[in-house]
Amino acid sequence: MRILNIIASADPETGGPIEALRLTGLQMARLGHAVEVVTLDKPSAPYVKEFPLPVHACGRWTQRYGYTPELARWIAANADRFDAAIIHGLWNHASVGGWSSMRRAGLPYVVFAHGMMDPWFRETHSLKHVAKQAFWLAWQGRVLRDAAAVLFTCEEERRRASGAFRGYSYAERIVAFGTADPPAGVDSQLAAFHRLLPELKNRRFLLFLGRFHAKKGCDLLVEAFSKIAASDPDLHLVMAGPDQSGLKSKLIAQAAKAGIADRLHWPGMLAGDAKWGAFRAAEAFVLPSHQENFGIVVEKPWPAKPRSC
């Protein structure tokens, strides 16, 4: 089959959806399918060129919603090259613009929800949920209504999404999902991580690896670590990930107030060998999310920890 993937961005800092696309897209290619990606990114973005599948970047016009007329033009010109499409994620122009363009072109598609219908925002940010409900009635709900199926990665995600928004029904399907095996090269991976945080070589630490976002429960982890820090003075905490919401400064202030600032480490987003080195060297990995539909970062196969660590 010839499969088109539509997603807001190929930037790895955007989290799980693009990693899910990368993993599944590469596997589809290995099985003989032709896989391409269209995004709202600017063509000059470095991660567009580095992505392992063909990416057609249509150019981002607005930061949050990502409107660009180039998406509709590209789909209209290329829809006949594909047998089906996958829309990854909701609440942006990749989803809504992709839907309207494919409907005109007659290209069948499914929607991969990627946890974006969870009612967590309804329970914690009621005004944001009201805005999403309005967007759902105007556009987003029709995207799901017209899809051949809306894909969920587990029964719990499907159950929590059911009834989260009112106004449209859609076909549901739970799909099997998986992750890649960790690459070989323990020594090089540990070396890459210790180049970033040399002070942690031969030290015990807990690892958080993910986006800094309120939904990930980062503040809960810092609070919990402050409660055990005195009883385990040799243990450290690594907080690794991109800061898209400005939460990091609040977490640093929280750690300072608790008197544990010197026990926390902030290497930024980890990728490649450095990421795998962090997993291998950590005492334990912690992800205290309020909700995860699948948690790609959790589901990475846990590599055996070398005895030298």
Tab-separated table of N, CA and C in Angstrom, residues 7-14 18-19 21 37-41 45-51 53 55 57 60:
chain	number	residue	atom	x	y	z
A	7	ILE	N	0.698	14.861	10.084
A	7	ILE	CA	0.979	15.195	11.479
A	7	ILE	C	1.417	16.648	11.553
A	8	ALA	N	1.217	17.291	12.695
A	8	ALA	CA	1.550	18.708	12.817
A	8	ALA	C	3.045	18.966	12.619
A	9	SER	N	3.890	18.127	13.224
A	9	SER	CA	5.326	18.397	13.175
A	9	SER	C	6.131	17.118	13.282
A	10	ALA	N	7.293	17.141	12.631
A	10	ALA	CA	8.251	16.046	12.754
A	10	ALA	C	9.272	16.316	13.846
A	11	ASP	N	9.082	17.360	14.607
A	11	ASP	CA	10.014	17.723	15.670
A	11	ASP	C	9.949	16.686	16.796
A	12	PRO	N	11.071	16.027	17.127
A	12	PRO	CA	11.034	15.027	18.209
A	12	PRO	C	10.674	15.611	19.555
A	13	GLU	N	10.814	16.915	19.738
A	13	GLU	CA	10.465	17.536	21.007
A	13	GLU	C	8.958	17.590	21.234
A	14	THR	N	8.161	17.312	20.200
A	14	THR	CA	6.710	17.336	20.382
A	14	THR	C	6.195	16.087	21.074
A	18	ILE	N	5.004	11.792	17.139
A	18	ILE	CA	5.963	11.675	16.036
A	18	ILE	C	6.864	10.461	16.227
A	19	GLU	N	7.141	10.073	17.466
A	19	GLU	CA	7.920	8.859	17.697
A	19	GLU	C	7.098	7.630	17.303
A	21	LEU	N	4.791	7.598	15.000
A	21	LEU	CA	4.799	7.596	13.529
A	21	LEU	C	6.117	7.045	12.999
A	37	VAL	N	5.246	11.320	4.688
A	37	VAL	CA	4.725	12.155	5.776
A	37	VAL	C	4.551	13.574	5.258
A	38	VAL	N	3.459	14.223	5.610
A	38	VAL	CA	3.279	15.642	5.334
A	38	VAL	C	3.046	16.353	6.658
A	39	THR	N	3.719	17.490	6.858
A	39	THR	CA	3.661	18.210	8.129
A	39	THR	C	3.422	19.696	7.902
A	40	LEU	N	3.232	20.411	8.995
A	40	LEU	CA	3.075	21.862	8.964
A	40	LEU	C	4.399	22.581	9.234
A	41	ASP	N	5.486	21.840	9.278
A	41	ASP	CA	6.794	22.425	9.576
A	41	ASP	C	7.283	23.320	8.436
A	45	ALA	N	13.438	23.412	8.614
A	45	ALA	CA	13.647	22.850	9.956
A	45	ALA	C	14.606	21.673	9.879
A	46	PRO	N	15.647	21.638	10.708
A	46	PRO	CA	16.654	20.578	10.599
A	46	PRO	C	16.091	19.183	10.813
A	47	TYR	N	15.111	19.037	11.696
A	47	TYR	CA	14.573	17.704	11.974
A	47	TYR	C	13.781	17.148	10.786
A	48	VAL	N	13.335	18.013	9.880
A	48	VAL	CA	12.653	17.536	8.675
A	48	VAL	C	13.618	16.720	7.823
A	49	LYS	N	14.839	17.240	7.647
A	49	LYS	CA	15.835	16.545	6.836
A	49	LYS	C	16.357	15.292	7.529
A	50	GLU	N	16.341	15.285	8.858
A	50	GLU	CA	16.890	14.156	9.608
A	50	GLU	C	15.892	13.012	9.771
A	51	PHE	N	14.615	13.243	9.487
A	51	PHE	CA	13.597	12.213	9.704
A	51	PHE	C	13.836	11.055	8.737
A	53	LEU	N	11.972	9.006	7.168
A	53	LEU	CA	10.989	8.768	6.114
A	53	LEU	C	10.816	10.054	5.298
A	55	VAL	N	9.571	13.394	4.104
A	55	VAL	CA	8.721	14.387	4.747
A	55	VAL	C	8.494	15.550	3.779
A	57	ALA	N	7.247	19.167	4.046
A	57	ALA	CA	6.960	20.224	5.024
A	57	ALA	C	6.261	21.380	4.318
A	60	ARG	N	4.891	26.307	8.415
A	60	ARG	CA	4.009	26.739	9.507
A	60	ARG	C	3.768	28.246	9.428
